[in-house]
């Protein structure tokens, strides 16, 4: 970018540098250091779905590619496959492996696989500060000699070692480190490289991946080679397998392990002790059978306070009540009325279902402050390393629902925005789990906007009202989850998750992540808001809206025992359940609803589909069919539960 | 040796408590005599010797990639609500179903430590 005259071949050649490494080793921090703050760093560690690219600040014509963390090759989960694809499809001029200095064995195991690709390789051993406090001592010079690549100790969070890293990248060359596999495999590899010639990484490493039943390389060969060659290498693999009792994958892995073991035992001067640091002790406390729960309660309360009280209360009041309600909206309505003479257009822009007065006001004044605070607190929580521990703590509950503790992540996110949380289900391992969690999110997890309205209404009656609402929704969540897990074919996958050490989050990383998520919100959610509002406007203008409201009356009055006016609120609830809740809020303020009616209405509307946006995202993420199926199940179920609750409350004589 | 038996007895009891309700895994060696990670009492260490054939290939590869390689010492931190272990400087949480697919042995050295 800055330097035009460079003689180094690396700087002059076009291409990218891929950041590859285990999850949670600091790839994103190094990415930020190399590219500068303006780069889009998105998604969660280990949950990245798409790669992030950025221009390097100090390397000319170089794009840095941040990849999702990969535990090992061949990849298993969706996000790991993304990384494998980057290695095969991106025009790479170098790989920068980021490793954890305190876990040398794991790191070198991945290095050995990357070195085989014969691309220029640099290893950044990150988090040397943590390694030092734990007494881990690595002989970097010797490691360098063994691997024949530059090994740079870094503490990326403080910027230590980034300079050396850039220098090393400029003169990086492929590693000369080679592992010798059993003779049969070596012969097959030689055969493989005469057949498959078009390889971005070395034919040897592609062959090894292919022999290890790697789906990504198998797909690559099928796409880039003739069908004859594909069939040949397939039979080559089958024949090779005949020479071994164990799967090829295990044989290859064992060979690598032996090499890694010899390198590690030579270069790891001291493996340190697991002496109880404050972080480690705090970490153990969070998963402790007894103390884990009070810690969880404290974390939940902190989030509730930040999102519910500060975000949904103070900030929304300031923005919606004052800025939009008193200043911005009157001014814009006035402006539109003066500039545009056509009443229908005026109504479309600033009317009851106007693009600005409903769509944008909702998106910017009501939801934006809440999600901003939520994204920030979630960013802090995610950088602290608490979330994987939450997965361990809640695993038992999710077992009942045919899931494992990992499902807690999207569920927690759902309290902020169900639409966003539906995307987060990508971190779950199987299709079945993703579908189950999506269903529960759509049915029983109220998003922050709605939670604010519901809490406000119920707290106005009594604590008992809040308690009834909470228990009924929780009960439905558990019952439906339990039932769905038994109806949906497939097996539950047991939990296996790494618990990273607790760390203090860095401000810059939280800010960059929050901004990236807000950008997503602006790009994907706001258009959906506008489409929804336009739809309401069209139904209102054509008279369909009032017809639909009339049609819904028997259900609302007869079954739910609510006043007729509530039909309109429920119809709004189809679009966004907090829309509907707001309508009911107005009715309560007018004294039209009894305590029992408020509780029945709130339970019913909470169990509705969250919003139009979430339906569209479910259709996009899962399938149109499952989105339709969920709607067919959820709406009648919500009304059924509401009606039953109404009868129970009447029978026991509560809140009439 | 006496100490070994004592500890081992304590774990067996613990294990039974844990397993009463679950019968999901078929290839788990809990009926056989082989010692697994699920048998190691919290706070104790054991040496990894291998994995059960019933363990899915991906899961096995993941465990190895996390640093659980044969010959290495694993420390068990807790078994409830899930099994938490430490290997090198990595902490892993896993369900008991995974833990009982991991074969271990106890050496005198580990008990002394």
XYZ file of C-alpha atoms in Angstrom:
769
model
C 0.000 0.000 0.000
C 2.551 2.580 1.122
C 5.802 1.358 -0.352
C 5.879 1.368 -4.123
C 9.458 0.337 -4.629
C 10.181 -2.992 -3.100
C 12.615 -5.477 -4.431
C 11.525 -8.434 -2.376
C 9.849 -11.095 -4.425
C 7.295 -11.741 -1.707
C 6.145 -8.137 -1.693
C 5.882 -7.955 -5.438
C 3.942 -11.117 -5.989
C 0.218 -10.907 -5.629
C -1.493 -13.277 -3.261
C -2.736 -13.725 0.238
C -1.445 -14.916 3.553
C -3.775 -17.272 5.421
C -3.906 -17.167 9.193
C -4.458 -20.755 10.288
C -4.586 -22.192 13.773
C -6.612 -23.734 16.569
C -9.656 -21.873 17.855
C -8.930 -19.291 20.536
C -5.218 -18.821 19.904
C -5.429 -15.161 18.887
C -5.742 -15.291 15.103
C -8.157 -12.387 15.097
C -5.872 -10.271 17.269
C -2.941 -10.907 14.918
C -5.262 -10.171 12.001
C -6.142 -6.825 13.546
C -2.474 -6.078 14.206
C -1.478 -6.875 10.635
C -4.366 -5.159 8.875
C -5.342 -2.290 11.170
C -8.569 -1.597 12.980
C -10.761 -0.879 9.987
C -10.848 -4.529 8.987
C -14.060 -6.434 9.476
C -13.579 -8.942 12.207
C -16.791 -10.861 12.510
C -18.374 -13.800 14.235
C -17.259 -15.738 17.248
C -14.017 -17.602 17.874
C -14.534 -21.068 16.558
C -17.849 -20.073 15.068
C -16.635 -18.123 12.047
C -18.632 -19.126 9.036
C -17.009 -17.016 6.400
C -13.393 -15.925 6.185
C -12.382 -12.350 6.887
C -10.005 -10.517 4.552
C -7.976 -7.382 5.035
C -5.100 -5.578 3.327
C -1.850 -5.849 5.247
C -0.537 -2.529 6.511
C 3.155 -3.173 6.167
C 3.241 -5.784 3.415
C 2.612 -4.508 -0.102
C -0.142 -6.088 -2.195
C -0.846 -8.644 0.469
C -4.266 -9.706 1.623
C -4.441 -11.322 5.029
C -7.097 -14.013 5.302
C -8.421 -14.833 8.753
C -9.859 -18.339 8.835
C -12.130 -20.116 11.319
C -10.204 -22.010 13.963
C -9.505 -25.571 13.018
C -8.873 -28.313 15.551
C -7.312 -30.723 13.098
C -7.319 -31.796 9.471
C -9.335 -33.497 8.018
C -12.028 -31.000 9.068
C -15.134 -32.151 10.921
C -17.478 -29.211 11.438
C -18.770 -26.708 8.869
C -16.425 -23.928 9.922
C -13.357 -26.170 9.782
C -14.241 -27.089 6.193
C -14.121 -23.384 5.340
C -10.484 -23.259 6.439
C -9.631 -26.389 4.474
C -11.210 -24.833 1.387
C -9.175 -21.641 1.838
C -5.989 -23.701 1.743
C -7.040 -25.361 -1.510
C -8.695 -22.510 -3.355
C -7.114 -19.249 -2.265
C -4.017 -18.065 -4.208
C -1.772 -18.279 -1.155
C 1.773 -17.017 -1.068
C 2.263 -18.000 2.537
C 0.599 -19.581 5.546
C 0.943 -17.949 8.937
C 0.168 -20.507 11.587
C -0.852 -19.051 14.906
C -0.256 -21.419 17.783
C -0.590 -21.455 21.533
C 2.858 -21.230 23.112
C 1.765 -23.100 26.221
C 0.360 -26.053 24.278
C 3.342 -26.884 22.093
C 2.356 -30.459 21.303
C -1.010 -29.529 19.842
C 0.507 -26.681 17.896
C 3.317 -28.713 16.348
C 0.872 -31.441 15.326
C -0.923 -28.871 13.170
C 2.413 -27.411 11.985
C 3.504 -30.816 10.744
C 0.382 -30.987 8.583
C 0.808 -27.445 7.257
C 4.522 -27.976 6.537
C 3.649 -30.860 4.218
C 1.728 -28.468 1.977
C 5.105 -27.019 0.913
C 3.892 -23.435 0.921
C 6.003 -20.736 2.612
C 5.201 -21.119 6.301
C 5.766 -19.042 9.428
C 4.798 -20.131 12.922
C 3.744 -17.505 15.440
C 3.788 -18.947 18.936
C 1.284 -16.640 20.543
C 0.343 -15.924 24.157
C 3.926 -16.218 25.351
C 2.900 -14.141 28.370
C 0.533 -16.873 29.538
C 3.170 -19.505 28.802
C 5.697 -17.584 30.868
C 3.464 -17.269 33.930
C 2.868 -21.016 33.804
C 6.568 -21.720 33.527
C 6.534 -23.123 29.984
C 9.982 -22.801 28.394
C 10.510 -23.418 24.680
C 13.849 -23.498 22.880
C 12.801 -21.395 19.893
C 16.136 -21.667 18.066
C 16.052 -25.459 18.215
C 12.398 -25.548 17.179
C 13.303 -23.320 14.253
C 16.041 -25.758 13.277
C 13.784 -28.812 13.492
C 10.924 -27.331 11.505
C 13.143 -25.279 9.135
C 10.708 -22.377 9.317
C 10.798 -19.104 11.263
C 9.268 -19.542 14.727
C 8.329 -16.172 16.222
C 7.231 -15.829 19.846
C 4.431 -13.243 20.055
C 2.092 -11.677 22.555
C -0.247 -10.274 19.939
C -2.543 -8.576 22.388
C 0.327 -6.247 23.371
C 1.773 -6.127 19.853
C 4.929 -7.990 20.868
C 6.606 -9.852 18.034
C 4.386 -8.450 15.257
C 7.362 -6.631 13.695
C 9.445 -9.798 13.545
C 6.412 -11.623 12.198
C 6.121 -9.209 9.268
C 9.845 -9.558 8.524
C 9.643 -13.322 8.695
C 6.686 -13.358 6.318
C 8.624 -11.355 3.733
C 11.394 -13.915 3.536
C 9.297 -16.996 4.255
C 10.028 -20.177 2.392
C 8.540 -23.624 2.416
C 9.549 -25.920 5.234
C 11.987 -28.708 4.394
C 10.574 -30.770 7.248
C 9.354 -34.114 5.898
C 7.803 -37.073 7.621
C 8.294 -40.570 6.296
C 5.166 -42.748 6.389
C 5.006 -46.549 6.210
C 6.376 -47.879 2.888
C 2.938 -48.819 1.495
C 1.657 -45.279 2.047
C 4.805 -43.744 0.563
C 4.407 -45.887 -2.568
C 0.757 -44.905 -2.883
C 1.680 -41.230 -2.443
C 4.213 -41.470 -5.272
C 1.518 -43.063 -7.422
C -0.971 -40.369 -6.377
C 1.310 -37.496 -7.403
C 1.724 -38.905 -10.922
C -2.087 -38.911 -11.343
C -3.196 -35.736 -9.621
C -1.134 -32.898 -11.014
C -3.199 -29.748 -10.598
C -2.595 -29.039 -6.933
C -2.367 -25.673 -5.163
C -0.676 -27.364 -2.212
C 1.810 -30.196 -2.610
C 0.432 -33.359 -4.180
C 1.862 -35.232 -1.201
C -0.225 -33.354 1.345
C -3.322 -33.498 -0.840
C -2.786 -37.239 -1.149
C -2.383 -37.671 2.598
C -5.579 -35.706 3.213
C -7.355 -37.776 0.595
C -6.097 -41.043 2.115
C -7.354 -39.796 5.499
C -10.887 -39.632 4.008
C -10.911 -35.842 3.927
C -14.144 -34.687 2.254
C -12.795 -31.329 1.130
C -9.835 -32.744 -0.795
C -11.996 -35.517 -2.212
C -14.388 -32.877 -3.532
C -11.449 -30.865 -4.878
C -10.099 -33.829 -6.857
C -13.531 -34.687 -8.215
C -14.034 -31.121 -9.401
C -10.575 -30.461 -10.828
C -9.524 -33.782 -12.300
C -11.091 -36.006 -14.926
C -13.530 -38.694 -13.726
C -10.976 -41.387 -14.742
C -8.307 -39.911 -12.481
C -10.826 -39.601 -9.675
C -11.795 -43.251 -10.005
C -8.126 -44.261 -10.146
C -7.189 -42.501 -6.933
C -10.306 -43.850 -5.232
C -9.256 -47.401 -6.009
C -5.694 -46.506 -5.039
C -7.016 -45.555 -1.611
C -9.132 -48.694 -1.330
C -6.160 -50.891 -2.235
C -3.943 -49.078 0.228
C -6.476 -49.645 2.988
C -6.267 -53.386 2.330
C -2.658 -53.352 3.571
C -3.742 -52.172 7.010
C -6.142 -53.395 9.642
C -6.677 -49.949 11.126
C -8.180 -47.044 9.169
C -5.558 -45.206 7.067
C -6.373 -42.062 8.919
C -5.158 -43.549 12.207
C -1.941 -44.875 10.648
C -1.119 -41.467 9.134
C -1.954 -39.713 12.381
C 0.247 -42.072 14.381
C 3.246 -41.418 12.123
C 2.786 -37.697 12.601
C 2.418 -38.072 16.347
C 5.757 -39.885 16.558
C 7.521 -37.045 14.732
C 5.775 -34.416 16.799
C 6.678 -36.238 19.975
C 10.365 -36.295 19.097
C 10.383 -32.581 18.225
C 8.480 -31.584 21.333
C 10.612 -33.627 23.683
C 13.701 -31.995 22.191
C 12.506 -28.392 22.202
C 10.226 -28.136 25.216
C 12.691 -27.227 27.956
C 10.069 -27.080 30.682
C 6.420 -27.996 30.346
C 5.618 -25.807 33.337
C 3.245 -26.600 36.107
C -0.481 -26.267 36.336
C -0.020 -24.150 39.434
C -3.296 -22.586 40.409
C -3.303 -19.088 38.952
C -6.169 -16.783 39.842
C -7.677 -17.313 36.390
C -7.501 -21.082 36.699
C -9.078 -21.030 40.151
C -11.859 -18.752 38.959
C -12.284 -21.033 35.952
C -12.735 -24.095 38.149
C -15.254 -22.163 40.211
C -17.440 -21.509 37.152
C -17.846 -25.228 36.425
C -17.995 -26.275 40.076
C -21.073 -28.434 40.862
C -22.090 -26.060 43.682
C -20.412 -22.696 43.114
C -21.035 -22.705 39.377
C -24.674 -21.746 39.866
C -24.200 -18.572 41.944
C -21.553 -17.454 39.423
C -24.053 -18.076 36.622
C -26.729 -16.107 38.480
C -24.348 -13.174 38.839
C -23.421 -13.203 35.159
C -27.096 -13.408 34.148
C -27.971 -10.529 36.437
C -25.175 -8.405 34.986
C -26.453 -9.038 31.463
C -30.044 -8.385 32.536
C -28.957 -5.099 34.053
C -26.936 -4.008 31.027
C -29.409 -5.076 28.349
C -32.718 -4.816 30.181
C -32.246 -1.822 32.421
C -29.603 0.231 30.622
C -30.389 -0.742 27.013
C -34.141 -1.459 26.911
C -34.939 1.061 29.630
C -32.739 4.139 29.641
C -31.372 4.179 26.105
C -34.642 3.273 24.361
C -36.425 5.892 26.394
C -33.896 8.490 25.345
C -33.916 7.537 21.673
C -37.517 6.493 21.028
C -39.257 8.677 23.541
C -37.232 11.823 23.167
C -35.097 11.907 20.032
C -37.529 10.173 17.669
C -40.849 10.843 19.385
C -40.354 14.509 20.142
C -37.713 15.784 17.734
C -37.003 13.673 14.675
C -40.398 12.204 13.758
C -42.473 15.421 13.984
C -39.859 17.172 11.851
C -39.752 14.419 9.197
C -43.557 14.057 9.093
C -43.795 17.787 8.591
C -41.131 17.744 5.883
C -42.736 14.869 3.953
C -46.154 16.497 4.129
C -44.780 19.695 2.667
C -42.592 18.156 -0.072
C -44.821 15.341 -1.341
C -48.362 16.273 -2.348
C -49.688 12.718 -2.898
C -51.518 11.514 0.276
C -50.953 7.796 -0.436
C -47.180 8.304 -0.670
C -47.214 10.411 2.483
C -49.119 7.655 4.252
C -46.650 5.078 2.912
C -43.687 7.008 4.283
C -44.893 8.493 7.559
C -48.364 7.046 8.217
C -49.448 4.494 10.818
C -47.625 1.759 8.905
C -45.128 4.170 7.357
C -41.647 3.165 6.285
C -40.127 5.845 8.482
C -42.625 6.101 11.339
C -42.918 2.365 11.854
C -40.045 0.600 10.071
C -37.117 2.903 10.701
C -38.304 4.127 14.100
C -38.523 0.547 15.273
C -35.200 -0.414 13.746
C -33.191 2.574 14.878
C -34.843 3.858 18.050
C -36.159 0.718 19.694
C -34.086 -2.237 18.634
C -30.710 -0.674 17.793
C -29.836 0.534 21.316
C -30.837 -2.811 22.816
C -28.889 -4.921 20.357
C -25.854 -2.635 20.577
C -25.649 -3.141 24.320
C -26.319 -6.821 23.909
C -23.648 -7.310 21.250
C -21.183 -5.511 23.493
C -21.952 -7.591 26.567
C -21.894 -10.730 24.484
C -18.531 -9.716 23.053
C -17.158 -9.257 26.554
C -18.617 -12.558 27.693
C -17.235 -14.366 24.668
C -13.729 -12.931 25.070
C -13.697 -13.782 28.760
C -13.924 -17.500 28.027
C -17.035 -17.980 30.159
C -19.395 -19.266 27.468
C -17.758 -22.687 26.923
C -17.901 -23.106 30.720
C -21.611 -22.342 30.622
C -21.933 -25.180 28.122
C -20.357 -27.530 30.680
C -22.578 -26.270 33.481
C -25.896 -26.550 31.643
C -25.138 -29.760 29.780
C -27.470 -31.810 31.963
C -30.537 -29.724 31.086
C -29.778 -29.852 27.381
C -29.361 -33.621 27.578
C -33.064 -33.837 28.399
C -33.761 -31.905 25.216
C -31.676 -34.256 23.078
C -28.892 -31.705 22.789
C -25.601 -30.992 24.472
C -24.361 -27.979 26.413
C -23.081 -26.229 23.301
C -26.714 -25.319 22.563
C -26.621 -22.838 25.416
C -24.693 -20.377 23.231
C -27.432 -19.692 20.677
C -30.036 -19.816 23.479
C -28.257 -17.063 25.405
C -27.844 -15.062 22.214
C -31.562 -15.501 21.569
C -32.351 -13.318 24.546
C -30.765 -10.518 22.542
C -32.087 -11.231 19.077
C -33.600 -14.526 17.997
C -32.791 -13.801 14.361
C -29.103 -13.429 15.167
C -29.200 -16.488 17.404
C -30.651 -18.580 14.587
C -27.450 -17.871 12.656
C -25.362 -18.912 15.654
C -26.855 -22.413 15.530
C -24.188 -23.025 12.868
C -21.759 -23.829 15.678
C -23.732 -26.970 16.503
C -22.403 -30.208 15.126
C -25.365 -31.923 13.522
C -28.279 -30.852 11.370
C -30.673 -32.318 13.902
C -29.278 -30.212 16.736
C -29.449 -27.062 14.625
C -33.091 -27.758 13.821
C -34.036 -28.494 17.458
C -32.407 -25.324 18.754
C -33.976 -23.238 15.988
C -37.412 -24.563 16.987
C -36.881 -23.745 20.671
C -35.562 -20.304 19.807
C -38.551 -19.564 17.605
C -41.017 -20.858 20.176
C -39.961 -19.866 23.632
C -36.985 -17.518 23.768
C -38.175 -13.906 24.012
C -35.787 -11.397 22.475
C -34.620 -8.344 24.384
C -37.146 -5.990 22.768
C -40.056 -8.176 23.750
C -38.650 -9.039 27.129
C -38.614 -5.337 27.946
C -42.297 -4.874 27.079
C -43.383 -8.094 28.812
C -41.436 -7.355 31.980
C -42.828 -3.854 32.100
C -46.430 -5.084 31.850
C -46.146 -7.991 34.266
C -44.106 -6.148 36.872
C -46.969 -3.623 36.934
C -49.336 -6.352 38.209
C -47.381 -8.443 40.707
C -44.392 -10.715 41.056
C -46.785 -13.676 40.900
C -47.787 -12.610 37.381
C -44.151 -12.583 36.262
C -43.617 -15.916 37.960
C -46.620 -17.556 36.243
C -45.511 -16.227 32.862
C -41.912 -17.395 33.390
C -42.867 -20.864 34.630
C -45.357 -21.521 31.845
C -42.901 -20.463 29.112
C -40.083 -22.510 30.696
C -42.345 -25.538 31.039
C -43.367 -25.321 27.382
C -39.719 -24.960 26.350
C -38.757 -28.109 28.216
C -41.846 -30.083 27.168
C -41.601 -29.204 23.482
C -37.837 -29.725 23.474
C -38.222 -33.108 25.127
C -40.948 -34.183 22.723
C -39.221 -32.844 19.585
C -35.983 -34.619 20.507
C -37.889 -37.899 20.630
C -39.750 -37.301 17.395
C -36.790 -36.142 15.335
C -34.658 -39.023 14.041
C -30.937 -39.045 14.740
C -28.582 -39.371 17.666
C -27.538 -36.869 20.256
C -23.840 -36.047 20.122
C -22.142 -36.013 23.530
C -20.403 -32.852 24.659
C -16.719 -32.297 23.970
C -15.589 -28.733 24.318
C -12.382 -26.948 25.165
C -12.489 -24.687 28.216
C -10.172 -21.772 27.463
C -8.576 -20.005 30.432
C -10.532 -17.009 31.687
C -9.061 -13.780 30.332
C -9.738 -10.092 30.642
C -11.341 -8.960 27.360
C -9.579 -6.261 25.364
C -11.590 -3.153 24.617
C -10.454 -2.845 20.990
C -11.513 -6.378 20.138
C -14.931 -5.974 21.741
C -15.504 -2.686 19.901
C -14.452 -4.077 16.532
C -16.643 -7.142 16.995
C -19.648 -5.084 18.087
C -19.274 -2.818 15.066
C -19.046 -5.806 12.744
C -22.266 -7.217 14.194
C -24.030 -3.892 13.949
C -23.005 -3.732 10.318
C -24.658 -7.096 9.842
C -27.744 -5.766 11.619
C -27.888 -2.715 9.374
C -27.425 -4.763 6.208
C -29.734 -7.665 6.906
C -32.275 -6.719 9.538
C -33.251 -3.174 8.570
C -34.291 -4.168 5.025
C -36.494 -6.886 6.550
C -38.088 -4.330 8.841
C -38.927 -2.166 5.854
C -40.359 -5.061 3.856
C -42.541 -6.030 6.818
C -43.816 -2.513 7.253
C -44.599 -2.215 3.543
C -46.570 -5.456 3.779
C -48.618 -4.154 6.696
C -49.231 -0.940 4.784
C -50.468 -2.817 1.721
C -52.815 -4.991 3.825
C -54.091 -1.926 5.631
C -54.754 -0.032 2.398
C -56.527 -2.909 0.652
C -58.704 -3.629 3.669
C -57.299 -7.123 4.144
C -56.021 -6.084 7.561
C -59.441 -5.277 9.014
C -60.878 -8.445 7.470
C -58.184 -10.546 9.091
C -58.761 -8.857 12.437
C -62.482 -9.637 12.221
C -61.783 -13.248 11.267
C -59.558 -13.699 14.314
C -62.128 -12.448 16.787
C -63.844 -15.749 17.702
C -60.465 -17.192 18.619
C -59.338 -14.185 20.642
C -62.648 -13.529 22.410
C -64.065 -17.033 22.603
C -60.982 -19.140 23.237
C -58.516 -16.788 24.925
C -61.182 -14.774 26.763
C -59.702 -11.435 25.735
C -61.553 -8.321 24.538
C -62.147 -8.041 20.769
C -59.655 -5.222 20.353
C -56.864 -7.670 21.193
C -57.254 -9.306 17.729
C -55.438 -6.406 16.118
C -52.574 -6.778 18.574
C -52.259 -10.492 17.832
C -52.202 -9.871 14.107
C -49.333 -7.452 14.681
C -47.769 -10.252 16.685
C -47.540 -12.321 13.517
C -45.145 -9.723 12.160
C -43.153 -9.168 15.325
C -44.233 -10.506 18.675
C -43.062 -7.328 20.412
C -45.305 -5.338 18.017
C -48.201 -7.340 19.380
C -47.024 -6.979 22.943
C -46.868 -3.215 22.507
C -50.454 -3.190 21.252
C -51.518 -5.068 24.376
C -49.451 -2.694 26.493
C -51.579 0.186 25.217
C -54.767 -1.757 26.041
C -53.558 -2.467 29.569
C -52.780 1.226 30.022
C -56.385 1.980 29.017
C -57.625 -0.391 31.714
C -59.155 -2.864 29.257
C -57.406 -5.954 30.612
C -57.577 -7.798 33.937
C -54.462 -9.310 35.513
C -55.394 -12.798 34.291
C -56.006 -11.484 30.773
C -52.598 -9.808 30.713
C -50.846 -13.019 31.762
C -52.774 -15.113 29.193
C -52.045 -12.585 26.439
C -48.356 -12.357 27.325
C -47.857 -16.126 27.437
C -49.615 -16.511 24.086
C -47.638 -13.756 22.382
C -44.308 -14.956 23.840
C -44.888 -18.360 22.293
C -45.520 -16.796 18.876
C -42.872 -16.745 16.122
C -40.496 -13.925 17.126
C -40.758 -11.837 13.984
C -40.980 -11.882 10.226
C -37.208 -11.473 10.044
C -36.671 -14.642 12.067
C -38.984 -16.641 9.784
C -37.020 -15.479 6.754
C -33.726 -16.353 8.446
C -35.051 -19.783 9.479
C -36.096 -20.382 5.874
C -32.650 -19.295 4.675
C -30.608 -21.172 7.302
C -32.634 -24.368 7.593
C -35.137 -24.721 4.757
C -38.398 -23.206 3.584
C -40.103 -26.419 4.556
C -38.910 -26.386 8.149
C -39.806 -22.704 8.486
C -43.335 -23.467 7.285
C -43.573 -26.524 9.538
C -42.511 -24.493 12.555
C -45.136 -21.858 11.878
C -47.793 -24.534 11.507
C -46.811 -26.004 14.875
C -46.049 -22.822 16.810
C -49.124 -20.651 16.185
C -51.781 -23.223 17.135
C -49.637 -24.355 20.070
C -49.328 -20.785 21.364
C -53.076 -20.280 21.148
C -53.779 -23.696 22.685
C -51.540 -22.989 25.697
C -53.065 -19.512 26.086
C -56.585 -20.962 26.155
C -55.699 -23.697 28.613
C -53.974 -21.192 30.888
C -57.040 -18.940 30.737
C -59.245 -21.821 31.905
C -56.850 -22.800 34.686
C -56.615 -19.233 35.949
C -60.401 -18.876 35.884
C -60.793 -22.211 37.689
C -58.419 -21.285 40.515
C -59.805 -17.766 40.487
C -56.500 -15.909 40.013
C -56.431 -12.319 38.823
C -60.032 -12.038 37.631
C -1.197 -51.478 45.538
C -3.509 -51.199 48.508
C -3.928 -47.525 47.821
C -4.674 -48.278 44.197
C -7.542 -50.579 45.170
C -8.970 -48.087 47.552
C -9.098 -45.313 45.011
C -10.400 -47.612 42.378
C -13.250 -48.687 44.656
C -14.274 -45.098 45.253
C -14.431 -44.412 41.544
C -16.471 -47.476 40.798
C -19.116 -46.242 43.216
C -19.073 -42.835 41.668
C -19.350 -44.326 38.238
C -22.349 -46.412 39.143
C -24.135 -43.359 40.420
C -23.448 -41.650 37.161
C -24.493 -44.450 34.925
C -27.765 -45.531 36.434
C -29.795 -43.511 33.989
C -27.780 -43.755 30.814
C -27.517 -46.689 28.525
C -26.761 -44.820 25.340
C -23.319 -46.065 24.378
C -22.904 -49.616 23.329
C -19.170 -49.959 22.898
C -18.288 -48.492 26.227
C -15.986 -50.872 28.072
C -17.586 -50.180 31.412
C -18.699 -53.767 31.672
C -15.214 -55.025 30.985
C -12.245 -54.724 33.301
C -10.438 -51.993 31.367
C -9.740 -48.792 33.226
C -11.072 -45.623 31.603
C -10.874 -41.929 32.317
C -14.347 -42.146 33.862
C -12.867 -44.315 36.622
C -10.307 -41.763 37.752
C -11.347 -39.827 40.833
C -11.279 -36.002 40.678
C -7.853 -34.598 41.492
C -6.024 -37.725 40.336
C -3.867 -38.383 37.321
C -3.648 -41.217 34.842
C -1.682 -42.084 31.751
C -3.510 -42.344 28.464
C -3.016 -45.628 26.643
C -5.573 -45.467 23.857
C -9.169 -45.166 22.737
C -12.013 -47.637 22.486
C -12.756 -48.868 18.976
C -16.306 -47.605 19.485
C -15.183 -43.971 19.533
C -16.062 -42.156 16.314
C -13.042 -41.390 14.114
C -13.669 -37.617 14.147
C -13.952 -37.523 17.896
C -10.784 -39.548 18.281
C -8.960 -37.176 15.941
C -10.252 -34.208 17.912
C -9.105 -35.650 21.217
C -5.645 -36.301 19.800
C -5.530 -32.803 18.312
C -6.362 -31.404 21.739
C -3.167 -33.051 22.980
C -4.593 -36.309 24.307
C -1.913 -38.508 22.857
C -1.019 -41.946 24.183
C 1.622 -41.922 26.891
C 0.617 -38.562 28.296
C -0.609 -37.794 31.732
C -4.143 -36.528 32.153
C -5.451 -34.921 35.290
C -9.119 -35.283 36.151
C -10.578 -32.141 37.729
C -14.209 -33.131 38.201
C -16.902 -35.540 37.048
C -20.023 -33.528 37.832
C -21.841 -31.899 36.109
C -19.509 -33.042 33.331
C -16.037 -34.531 33.267
C -13.351 -31.860 33.153
C -9.766 -32.904 32.497
C -6.466 -31.152 31.965
C -3.815 -32.258 29.517
C -0.735 -30.072 29.106
C -2.254 -26.621 29.537
C -5.551 -27.466 27.874
C -8.772 -27.969 29.801
C -11.464 -30.080 28.185
C -15.041 -30.670 29.238
C -16.640 -33.871 28.053
C -19.582 -36.061 28.862
C -18.943 -39.247 30.776
C -19.827 -41.176 27.587
C -16.715 -39.734 25.954
C -14.591 -40.157 29.064
C -15.376 -43.865 29.281
C -14.077 -44.380 25.731
C -10.631 -43.190 26.787
C -8.445 -45.985 28.110
C -5.948 -45.156 30.810
C -3.558 -46.811 33.212
C -2.317 -45.733 36.584
C 1.368 -45.937 37.276
C 2.891 -45.855 40.717
C 4.608 -42.639 39.676
C 1.266 -40.908 39.147
C -0.017 -41.999 42.524
C 3.148 -40.723 44.201
C 2.781 -37.349 42.530
